[in-house]
Amino acid sequence: MHARDPELSAADPEIFALIEQEDARQRDSLRLIASENYVSKAVLAATGSSLTNKYAEGYPGKRYYEGMDFVDPIESLAVARARELFGADHANVQPYSGSPANLAALLALCQTGDTIMGLALPAGGHLTHGWKVSATGIYYKAVQYGVRRDDHRIDMDEVRSLALANRPKLIWVGHSAYPRQLDFAGFAAIAREVGAYLAADIAHIAGLVAGGAHPSPVPHADVITTTTHKTLRGPRGGLILSKAEHAAAIDKAVFPGLQGGPHCHTTAAKAVAFREALQPSFRDYAHQIVANARGLAEALLARGHALVSGGTDNHLLLLDLTPTGQGGRHVARVLNRCGIELNANAIPFDPRKPFDPSGLRIGLAAITSRGVQTHHMPAVADLIADAIALAIENADDARCEAHRGRVREFLRAFPAPGL
Ligand SMILES: *Cc1c(COP(=O)(O)O)cnc(C)c1O
């Protein structure tokens, strides 16, 4: 925690102690949740600043309150840096998070009841791409595409035939659990053919796109939404980029369409994170994430594990537990007791229930931020595979505790940024 700790510890020892324990947990566990990362001390400092006290409904130069002397330049800097980072015509830095950003994109471009298309949740898509329990599946008529059964890749022929048959107003391309590159140009061609808007949701891969380790959707998509807290390594928040022609509609959809005052402290932290991502070292980071994911995939395959699609092109892998006969939930829980944090995840055509699916999602963004390199991947694979073996054996607490010690020992060489 940072400089104001003594005040927090005096004012609220209970919360202080819990945050301290969370710090220690983040330091001592192998964090493989694909949507998480470690932000820098600078990002944490901006997040914990006086800007949390400020209301700023509207946009720089057009606000509804006084006292904008400093929040206006902060938001303008955030916007300019986001545009530079992604090479986009327009940026809106106000979305509270990824889900509201997606809702704002829909509000800007569609009418309720319009047909939208997205990757189905069980195939690696996100709730907000039209899944039935999401507002996006309730207010819009959602058509969902999937992946092929044989190679687990998005089936562009299926996307095209569904688009031709359903004539969607908007097509989402993006994922939360898909280990392969996205064909933005292919999606754009289909969207053009059927007269749909193309919306790319790069929540998971924004850092890879910013760092040149994944193709960019910016030349292809009408609108690009993202979170700022996953591979992009900023504060929790959302960001929308768009072509100039959609700028006014996007801004109007975010405010006053969907949100009230922006979170100015988060805006400042986004600006800090964008500046960090503009440094050459961030390119190295993005490429290292992908190299680490490939290295880990190879090492896990060598240990006899199965991976959805046989490997990865991005920051994540989906380990298929089917050959082990185990459910994902049990294995994820045992791994957590062993000091390895990840989540159970559905795999394509999963025979098990969503609450206890057949896969484990493994992301490399957080441990790469700690400086773990490609040549460490066999050791990381051993930590994971040995813990899965403990789960299969239903190992007792003592053996899990011993494994947790091994994880802590491994991580000692890699200080956690920000903590
Ligand atoms: C994480 C994620 C979101 C939602 O982000 P929140 O900040 O959790 O609302 C949206 N889309 C995709 C593809 C994601 O992975």
Short mmCIF file of C-alpha atoms and ligand atoms in Angstrom, two decimals:
data_model
loop_
_atom_site.label_atom_id
_atom_site.label_comp_id
_atom_site.label_asym_id
_atom_site.label_seq_id
_atom_site.Cartn_x
_atom_site.Cartn_y
_atom_site.Cartn_z
CA MET A 1 0.00 0.00 0.00
CA HIS A 2 1.09 3.59 -0.39
CA ALA A 3 2.00 6.73 1.51
CA ARG A 4 -1.32 7.31 3.24
CA ASP A 5 -1.28 3.91 4.93
CA PRO A 6 -0.78 5.16 8.49
CA GLU A 7 -4.01 7.16 8.24
CA LEU A 8 -5.95 4.20 6.95
CA SER A 9 -4.55 1.89 9.57
CA ALA A 10 -5.54 4.35 12.34
CA ALA A 11 -8.97 5.18 10.91
CA ASP A 12 -10.03 1.67 9.99
CA PRO A 13 -7.79 -1.08 11.27
CA GLU A 14 -10.20 -3.78 10.07
CA ILE A 15 -10.16 -2.71 6.41
CA PHE A 16 -6.46 -1.87 6.63
CA ALA A 17 -5.64 -5.37 7.86
CA LEU A 18 -7.71 -6.99 5.11
CA ILE A 19 -6.03 -4.90 2.42
CA GLU A 20 -2.64 -5.81 3.85
CA GLN A 21 -3.58 -9.47 3.66
CA GLU A 22 -4.70 -9.01 0.07
CA ASP A 23 -1.34 -7.37 -0.73
CA ALA A 24 0.43 -10.40 0.72
CA ARG A 25 -1.81 -12.79 -1.18
CA GLN A 26 -1.08 -11.00 -4.45
CA ARG A 27 2.64 -11.10 -3.63
CA ASP A 28 2.78 -14.77 -2.67
CA SER A 29 0.49 -16.45 -5.16
CA LEU A 30 1.03 -17.34 -8.79
CA ARG A 31 -1.67 -15.14 -10.31
CA LEU A 32 -2.87 -16.68 -13.56
CA ILE A 33 -6.36 -15.18 -13.82
CA ALA A 34 -6.33 -14.05 -17.44
CA SER A 35 -8.18 -10.78 -16.80
CA GLU A 36 -5.89 -9.62 -13.97
CA ASN A 37 -2.57 -7.84 -13.72
CA TYR A 38 -0.36 -5.79 -11.39
CA VAL A 39 -0.59 -2.02 -11.96
CA SER A 40 2.34 0.27 -11.22
CA LYS A 41 2.69 2.40 -8.09
CA ALA A 42 2.05 5.42 -10.33
CA VAL A 43 -1.32 4.05 -11.44
CA LEU A 44 -2.21 3.22 -7.82
CA ALA A 45 -1.23 6.74 -6.73
CA ALA A 46 -3.47 8.41 -9.31
CA THR A 47 -6.32 6.07 -8.34
CA GLY A 48 -5.94 7.06 -4.70
CA SER A 49 -5.80 10.82 -5.38
CA SER A 50 -8.02 13.81 -4.51
CA LEU A 51 -9.67 13.48 -7.91
CA THR A 52 -12.09 11.04 -6.32
CA ASN A 53 -13.68 14.13 -4.71
CA LYS A 54 -14.57 15.79 -8.01
CA TYR A 55 -17.75 15.81 -10.07
CA ALA A 56 -17.31 16.49 -13.78
CA GLU A 57 -20.43 15.58 -15.77
CA GLY A 58 -19.92 16.38 -19.43
CA TYR A 59 -16.72 16.57 -21.44
CA PRO A 60 -13.66 18.88 -21.33
CA GLY A 61 -14.81 22.41 -22.17
CA LYS A 62 -18.52 21.44 -21.84
CA ARG A 63 -19.17 20.64 -18.20
CA TYR A 64 -22.13 21.10 -15.91
CA TYR A 65 -20.12 22.03 -12.80
CA GLU A 66 -17.43 24.55 -11.93
CA GLY A 67 -13.87 23.87 -10.84
CA MET A 68 -12.72 22.07 -13.97
CA ASP A 69 -9.29 23.79 -14.10
CA PHE A 70 -7.42 20.55 -13.61
CA VAL A 71 -9.83 17.75 -14.44
CA ASP A 72 -10.29 19.09 -17.97
CA PRO A 73 -6.59 18.88 -18.88
CA ILE A 74 -6.39 15.48 -17.18
CA GLU A 75 -9.22 14.07 -19.27
CA SER A 76 -7.86 15.72 -22.42
CA LEU A 77 -4.47 14.13 -21.81
CA ALA A 78 -6.08 10.73 -21.27
CA VAL A 79 -8.00 11.10 -24.54
CA ALA A 80 -4.93 12.26 -26.51
CA ARG A 81 -2.79 9.42 -25.16
CA ALA A 82 -5.46 6.79 -25.87
CA ARG A 83 -5.79 8.04 -29.45
CA GLU A 84 -2.03 8.02 -29.92
CA LEU A 85 -1.62 4.58 -28.36
CA PHE A 86 -4.17 2.93 -30.63
CA GLY A 87 -4.05 5.29 -33.63
CA ALA A 88 -7.78 5.96 -33.30
CA ASP A 89 -9.78 8.96 -34.52
CA HIS A 90 -11.74 9.30 -31.30
CA ALA A 91 -11.48 8.16 -27.69
CA ASN A 92 -13.96 8.31 -24.83
CA VAL A 93 -12.22 7.58 -21.51
CA GLN A 94 -15.28 7.83 -19.27
CA PRO A 95 -16.83 4.33 -19.28
CA TYR A 96 -16.86 2.97 -15.75
CA SER A 97 -15.80 -0.46 -16.95
CA GLY A 98 -15.87 -2.85 -19.90
CA SER A 99 -19.53 -3.82 -19.60
CA PRO A 100 -20.86 -0.23 -19.54
CA ALA A 101 -18.55 0.54 -22.49
CA ASN A 102 -20.22 -2.23 -24.46
CA LEU A 103 -23.69 -1.07 -23.50
CA ALA A 104 -22.73 2.47 -24.59
CA ALA A 105 -21.55 1.17 -27.98
CA LEU A 106 -24.90 -0.57 -28.46
CA LEU A 107 -26.82 2.50 -27.29
CA ALA A 108 -24.88 4.61 -29.80
CA LEU A 109 -25.34 2.38 -32.82
CA CYS A 110 -28.49 0.27 -32.32
CA GLN A 111 -32.15 0.51 -31.36
CA THR A 112 -33.54 -1.90 -28.77
CA GLY A 113 -34.86 -4.96 -30.53
CA ASP A 114 -32.20 -4.78 -33.25
CA THR A 115 -30.33 -7.97 -34.07
CA ILE A 116 -26.74 -8.18 -32.86
CA MET A 117 -24.21 -10.97 -33.27
CA GLY A 118 -21.45 -12.12 -30.95
CA LEU A 119 -19.30 -15.07 -29.95
CA ALA A 120 -21.27 -17.36 -27.63
CA LEU A 121 -20.18 -17.39 -23.99
CA PRO A 122 -19.40 -21.14 -23.94
CA ALA A 123 -17.15 -20.67 -26.98
CA GLY A 124 -15.13 -17.96 -25.20
CA GLY A 125 -17.32 -14.89 -25.77
CA HIS A 126 -18.41 -12.31 -23.19
CA LEU A 127 -21.79 -11.93 -21.50
CA THR A 128 -22.20 -8.46 -23.00
CA HIS A 129 -22.08 -9.75 -26.57
CA GLY A 130 -25.71 -10.81 -26.38
CA TRP A 131 -25.73 -13.67 -23.88
CA LYS A 132 -29.29 -14.25 -22.68
CA VAL A 133 -28.91 -13.17 -19.01
CA SER A 134 -27.13 -9.93 -20.00
CA ALA A 135 -28.97 -6.67 -20.73
CA THR A 136 -27.42 -7.00 -24.19
CA GLY A 137 -29.30 -10.27 -24.68
CA ILE A 138 -32.52 -8.88 -23.17
CA TYR A 139 -32.75 -5.54 -25.04
CA TYR A 140 -31.37 -6.80 -28.35
CA LYS A 141 -32.10 -9.87 -30.44
CA ALA A 142 -28.88 -11.80 -30.15
CA VAL A 143 -27.51 -14.33 -32.61
CA GLN A 144 -24.46 -16.19 -31.37
CA TYR A 145 -21.69 -17.76 -33.40
CA GLY A 146 -19.27 -20.39 -32.13
CA VAL A 147 -16.05 -22.18 -32.83
CA ARG A 148 -15.39 -25.28 -34.93
CA ARG A 149 -15.51 -28.62 -33.17
CA ASP A 150 -12.28 -29.93 -34.69
CA ASP A 151 -9.81 -27.06 -34.17
CA HIS A 152 -11.72 -24.74 -31.77
CA ARG A 153 -11.23 -21.75 -34.10
CA ILE A 154 -13.93 -19.21 -34.91
CA ASP A 155 -15.65 -20.48 -38.02
CA MET A 156 -15.69 -17.50 -40.40
CA ASP A 157 -17.98 -19.39 -42.78
CA GLU A 158 -20.50 -19.77 -39.95
CA VAL A 159 -20.15 -16.07 -39.04
CA ARG A 160 -20.84 -15.11 -42.65
CA SER A 161 -23.80 -17.41 -43.15
CA LEU A 162 -25.37 -16.33 -39.82
CA ALA A 163 -24.81 -12.69 -40.78
CA LEU A 164 -26.39 -13.19 -44.20
CA ALA A 165 -29.36 -15.03 -42.69
CA ASN A 166 -29.97 -12.63 -39.77
CA ARG A 167 -28.82 -9.25 -41.15
CA PRO A 168 -27.56 -7.94 -37.79
CA LYS A 169 -27.24 -4.23 -37.11
CA LEU A 170 -23.96 -4.83 -35.30
CA ILE A 171 -21.43 -7.66 -35.06
CA TRP A 172 -19.17 -8.07 -32.03
CA VAL A 173 -15.72 -9.52 -32.42
CA GLY A 174 -13.91 -10.18 -29.16
CA HIS A 175 -13.57 -12.70 -26.38
CA SER A 176 -12.79 -13.46 -22.77
CA ALA A 177 -11.48 -16.98 -23.29
CA TYR A 178 -10.29 -17.61 -26.84
CA PRO A 179 -6.60 -18.40 -27.23
CA ARG A 180 -6.19 -17.48 -30.88
CA GLN A 181 -5.78 -14.31 -32.96
CA LEU A 182 -8.90 -12.61 -34.22
CA ASP A 183 -9.37 -11.97 -37.94
CA PHE A 184 -10.56 -8.36 -37.75
CA ALA A 185 -10.27 -7.86 -41.52
CA GLY A 186 -12.38 -10.97 -42.13
CA PHE A 187 -15.06 -9.74 -39.71
CA ALA A 188 -15.02 -6.29 -41.34
CA ALA A 189 -15.59 -7.83 -44.78
CA ILE A 190 -18.61 -9.75 -43.46
CA ALA A 191 -19.97 -6.68 -41.67
CA ARG A 192 -19.63 -4.62 -44.87
CA GLU A 193 -21.34 -7.32 -46.91
CA VAL A 194 -24.43 -7.33 -44.67
CA GLY A 195 -24.43 -3.62 -43.82
CA ALA A 196 -23.65 -4.15 -40.12
CA TYR A 197 -21.49 -2.10 -37.81
CA LEU A 198 -18.39 -3.91 -36.60
CA ALA A 199 -17.64 -3.52 -32.90
CA ALA A 200 -14.37 -4.97 -31.64
CA ASP A 201 -14.16 -5.67 -27.91
CA ILE A 202 -10.47 -5.97 -27.08
CA ALA A 203 -10.93 -6.05 -23.28
CA HIS A 204 -8.55 -8.98 -22.90
CA ILE A 205 -6.01 -8.18 -25.58
CA ALA A 206 -5.80 -4.36 -25.45
CA GLY A 207 -2.27 -4.49 -24.05
CA LEU A 208 -1.20 -6.87 -26.81
CA VAL A 209 -2.75 -4.60 -29.44
CA ALA A 210 -1.14 -1.50 -27.91
CA GLY A 211 2.22 -3.26 -27.80
CA GLY A 212 2.01 -4.62 -31.34
CA ALA A 213 1.72 -8.26 -30.24
CA HIS A 214 -1.75 -8.76 -31.74
CA PRO A 215 -3.19 -7.21 -34.92
CA SER A 216 -5.17 -4.03 -34.31
CA PRO A 217 -8.89 -3.73 -35.04
CA VAL A 218 -8.63 0.05 -35.41
CA PRO A 219 -8.41 0.08 -39.24
CA HIS A 220 -11.36 -2.33 -39.47
CA ALA A 221 -13.94 -1.66 -36.76
CA ASP A 222 -16.45 1.17 -36.41
CA VAL A 223 -16.14 1.07 -32.65
CA ILE A 224 -13.58 -0.52 -30.35
CA THR A 225 -14.34 -1.08 -26.69
CA THR A 226 -11.98 -2.27 -24.00
CA THR A 227 -11.29 -2.50 -20.34
CA THR A 228 -8.18 -0.72 -19.13
CA HIS A 229 -7.28 -3.18 -16.37
CA LYS A 230 -6.45 -6.46 -18.10
CA THR A 231 -3.40 -6.78 -20.37
CA LEU A 232 -3.40 -2.98 -20.72
CA ARG A 233 -2.34 -2.81 -17.05
CA GLY A 234 -4.23 0.29 -16.00
CA PRO A 235 -6.91 1.02 -13.39
CA ARG A 236 -10.26 -0.76 -13.46
CA GLY A 237 -12.20 1.01 -16.15
CA GLY A 238 -13.42 1.15 -19.72
CA LEU A 239 -12.45 2.93 -22.92
CA ILE A 240 -14.19 3.38 -26.25
CA LEU A 241 -12.37 4.20 -29.47
CA SER A 242 -14.17 4.94 -32.69
CA LYS A 243 -14.05 6.29 -36.19
CA ALA A 244 -14.62 10.07 -36.33
CA GLU A 245 -18.13 9.61 -37.77
CA HIS A 246 -19.30 7.86 -34.59
CA ALA A 247 -17.62 10.21 -32.10
CA ALA A 248 -20.69 12.30 -31.28
CA ALA A 249 -22.96 9.27 -30.93
CA ILE A 250 -20.48 7.47 -28.66
CA ASP A 251 -20.00 10.50 -26.42
CA LYS A 252 -23.75 11.05 -26.15
CA ALA A 253 -24.32 7.38 -25.33
CA VAL A 254 -21.76 7.39 -22.50
CA PHE A 255 -23.02 10.70 -21.07
CA PRO A 256 -25.86 11.46 -20.67
CA GLY A 257 -27.08 8.18 -22.20
CA LEU A 258 -25.75 5.76 -19.68
CA GLN A 259 -23.61 7.35 -17.01
CA GLY A 260 -23.46 10.36 -14.73
CA GLY A 261 -20.20 11.91 -13.60
CA PRO A 262 -16.99 10.29 -14.77
CA HIS A 263 -14.61 8.85 -12.18
CA CYS A 264 -11.92 11.52 -12.43
CA HIS A 265 -9.41 9.61 -10.29
CA THR A 266 -9.74 6.66 -12.66
CA THR A 267 -9.43 8.97 -15.68
CA ALA A 268 -6.11 10.23 -14.29
CA ALA A 269 -4.95 6.66 -13.66
CA LYS A 270 -5.96 5.69 -17.21
CA ALA A 271 -3.84 8.60 -18.51
CA VAL A 272 -0.88 7.34 -16.46
CA ALA A 273 -1.34 3.80 -17.76
CA PHE A 274 -1.60 5.00 -21.39
CA ARG A 275 1.65 6.93 -20.93
CA GLU A 276 3.29 3.76 -19.60
CA ALA A 277 1.91 1.79 -22.54
CA LEU A 278 3.39 4.33 -24.97
CA GLN A 279 6.93 3.53 -23.73
CA PRO A 280 9.09 1.11 -25.76
CA SER A 281 9.30 -1.17 -22.71
CA PHE A 282 5.57 -1.84 -23.01
CA ARG A 283 6.09 -3.32 -26.47
CA ASP A 284 8.62 -5.69 -24.93
CA TYR A 285 6.10 -6.51 -22.21
CA ALA A 286 3.33 -7.30 -24.71
CA HIS A 287 5.58 -9.54 -26.80
CA GLN A 288 6.90 -11.24 -23.67
CA ILE A 289 3.35 -12.10 -22.59
CA VAL A 290 2.75 -13.91 -25.88
CA ALA A 291 6.16 -15.64 -25.76
CA ASN A 292 5.45 -16.76 -22.20
CA ALA A 293 2.00 -18.07 -23.13
CA ARG A 294 3.50 -20.06 -26.02
CA GLY A 295 6.27 -21.37 -23.77
CA LEU A 296 3.80 -22.41 -21.10
CA ALA A 297 1.59 -24.09 -23.70
CA GLU A 298 4.55 -26.14 -24.96
CA ALA A 299 5.60 -27.11 -21.46
CA LEU A 300 2.07 -28.15 -20.44
CA LEU A 301 1.68 -30.20 -23.62
CA ALA A 302 5.01 -31.84 -22.81
CA ARG A 303 3.57 -32.74 -19.38
CA GLY A 304 0.74 -34.52 -21.19
CA HIS A 305 -1.99 -31.92 -20.76
CA ALA A 306 -4.53 -31.05 -23.44
CA LEU A 307 -5.12 -27.46 -24.58
CA VAL A 308 -8.14 -26.05 -26.38
CA SER A 309 -7.07 -25.40 -30.01
CA GLY A 310 -3.75 -27.07 -29.20
CA GLY A 311 -1.99 -23.89 -28.05
CA THR A 312 -2.18 -20.12 -28.06
CA ASP A 313 -1.45 -16.94 -30.04
CA ASN A 314 -2.26 -14.51 -27.24
CA HIS A 315 -1.97 -14.14 -23.46
CA LEU A 316 -4.13 -17.08 -22.42
CA LEU A 317 -4.48 -20.84 -22.60
CA LEU A 318 -7.47 -23.04 -21.94
CA LEU A 319 -6.42 -26.30 -20.36
CA ASP A 320 -8.87 -29.11 -21.10
CA LEU A 321 -9.21 -31.31 -18.01
CA THR A 322 -11.41 -33.89 -19.75
CA PRO A 323 -8.59 -36.47 -20.06
CA THR A 324 -7.96 -36.20 -16.28
CA GLY A 325 -11.58 -37.00 -15.46
CA GLN A 326 -11.70 -33.98 -13.11
CA GLY A 327 -14.13 -31.07 -12.96
CA GLY A 328 -12.67 -27.58 -13.28
CA ARG A 329 -14.07 -26.28 -10.02
CA HIS A 330 -12.43 -28.92 -7.82
CA VAL A 331 -9.09 -28.50 -9.59
CA ALA A 332 -9.23 -24.68 -9.45
CA ARG A 333 -9.96 -24.85 -5.71
CA VAL A 334 -7.08 -27.21 -5.00
CA LEU A 335 -4.77 -25.01 -7.10
CA ASN A 336 -5.86 -22.03 -5.02
CA ARG A 337 -4.94 -23.94 -1.84
CA CYS A 338 -1.58 -24.61 -3.53
CA GLY A 339 -0.96 -20.88 -4.14
CA ILE A 340 -1.98 -20.86 -7.81
CA GLU A 341 -4.87 -18.61 -8.73
CA LEU A 342 -6.90 -19.15 -11.89
CA ASN A 343 -10.48 -19.86 -12.84
CA ALA A 344 -12.44 -22.85 -13.99
CA ASN A 345 -13.73 -22.11 -17.47
CA ALA A 346 -16.02 -23.70 -20.00
CA ILE A 347 -14.34 -25.26 -23.01
CA PRO A 348 -16.00 -25.39 -26.44
CA PHE A 349 -18.74 -28.08 -26.52
CA ASP A 350 -18.25 -28.58 -22.80
CA PRO A 351 -20.04 -31.72 -21.60
CA ARG A 352 -20.14 -30.35 -18.02
CA LYS A 353 -22.31 -27.64 -16.44
CA PRO A 354 -21.14 -23.96 -16.61
CA PHE A 355 -20.70 -23.78 -12.82
CA ASP A 356 -18.34 -26.76 -12.88
CA PRO A 357 -16.90 -26.78 -16.38
CA SER A 358 -14.12 -28.88 -17.92
CA GLY A 359 -11.44 -26.25 -18.40
CA LEU A 360 -8.95 -24.03 -16.62
CA ARG A 361 -8.22 -20.58 -18.03
CA ILE A 362 -4.59 -19.58 -17.59
CA GLY A 363 -3.39 -16.02 -18.31
CA LEU A 364 0.18 -14.78 -18.45
CA ALA A 365 -0.24 -10.98 -18.14
CA ALA A 366 0.21 -10.71 -14.36
CA ILE A 367 3.23 -12.97 -13.92
CA THR A 368 4.87 -11.38 -16.97
CA SER A 369 4.54 -8.04 -15.14
CA ARG A 370 6.64 -9.64 -12.38
CA GLY A 371 9.44 -10.32 -14.88
CA VAL A 372 8.88 -14.03 -15.50
CA GLN A 373 10.55 -14.97 -18.81
CA THR A 374 10.13 -17.66 -21.44
CA HIS A 375 12.85 -19.87 -19.93
CA HIS A 376 10.92 -19.98 -16.65
CA MET A 377 7.89 -21.55 -18.33
CA PRO A 378 8.90 -25.19 -17.76
CA ALA A 379 9.11 -24.39 -14.02
CA VAL A 380 5.69 -22.66 -14.11
CA ALA A 381 4.24 -25.65 -15.99
CA ASP A 382 5.63 -27.97 -13.31
CA LEU A 383 4.03 -25.89 -10.56
CA ILE A 384 0.67 -26.08 -12.37
CA ALA A 385 0.88 -29.73 -13.44
CA ASP A 386 2.07 -30.93 -10.02
CA ALA A 387 -0.82 -29.06 -8.39
CA ILE A 388 -3.29 -30.64 -10.83
CA ALA A 389 -1.81 -34.01 -9.82
CA LEU A 390 -2.49 -33.10 -6.17
CA ALA A 391 -6.09 -32.28 -7.10
CA ILE A 392 -6.48 -35.65 -8.83
CA GLU A 393 -5.12 -37.40 -5.72
CA ASN A 394 -7.32 -35.27 -3.45
CA ALA A 395 -4.19 -34.36 -1.53
CA ASP A 396 -4.46 -33.27 2.11
CA ASP A 397 -3.75 -29.77 3.46
CA ALA A 398 -0.16 -30.56 4.37
CA ARG A 399 0.78 -31.45 0.79
CA CYS A 400 -1.03 -28.39 -0.59
CA GLU A 401 0.73 -26.23 1.99
CA ALA A 402 4.09 -27.68 0.90
CA HIS A 403 3.23 -26.87 -2.70
CA ARG A 404 2.29 -23.34 -1.68
CA GLY A 405 5.81 -23.04 -0.22
CA ARG A 406 7.29 -24.09 -3.57
CA VAL A 407 5.22 -21.40 -5.34
CA ARG A 408 6.32 -18.73 -2.85
CA GLU A 409 9.94 -19.79 -3.28
CA PHE A 410 9.66 -19.55 -7.07
CA LEU A 411 8.07 -16.09 -6.90
CA ARG A 412 10.72 -14.69 -4.57
CA ALA A 413 12.92 -13.80 -7.56
CA PHE A 414 10.11 -11.76 -9.15
CA PRO A 415 8.98 -8.75 -7.12
CA ALA A 416 5.35 -7.77 -7.64
CA PRO A 417 5.02 -4.25 -9.13
CA GLY A 418 2.99 -1.77 -7.12
CA LEU A 419 2.97 -3.70 -3.86
C1 LIG B 1 -13.72 -8.36 -19.02
C2 LIG B 1 -14.51 -8.17 -20.25
C3 LIG B 1 -15.54 -7.22 -20.31
C4 LIG B 1 -16.15 -6.56 -19.11
O1 LIG B 1 -15.37 -5.83 -18.35
P1 LIG B 1 -15.84 -5.38 -16.88
O2 LIG B 1 -14.86 -4.32 -16.61
O3 LIG B 1 -15.69 -6.60 -16.03
O4 LIG B 1 -17.23 -4.90 -16.97
C5 LIG B 1 -16.15 -6.99 -21.53
N1 LIG B 1 -15.78 -7.67 -22.62
C6 LIG B 1 -14.82 -8.62 -22.59
C7 LIG B 1 -14.47 -9.33 -23.84
C8 LIG B 1 -14.16 -8.91 -21.39
O5 LIG B 1 -13.26 -9.87 -21.36
#
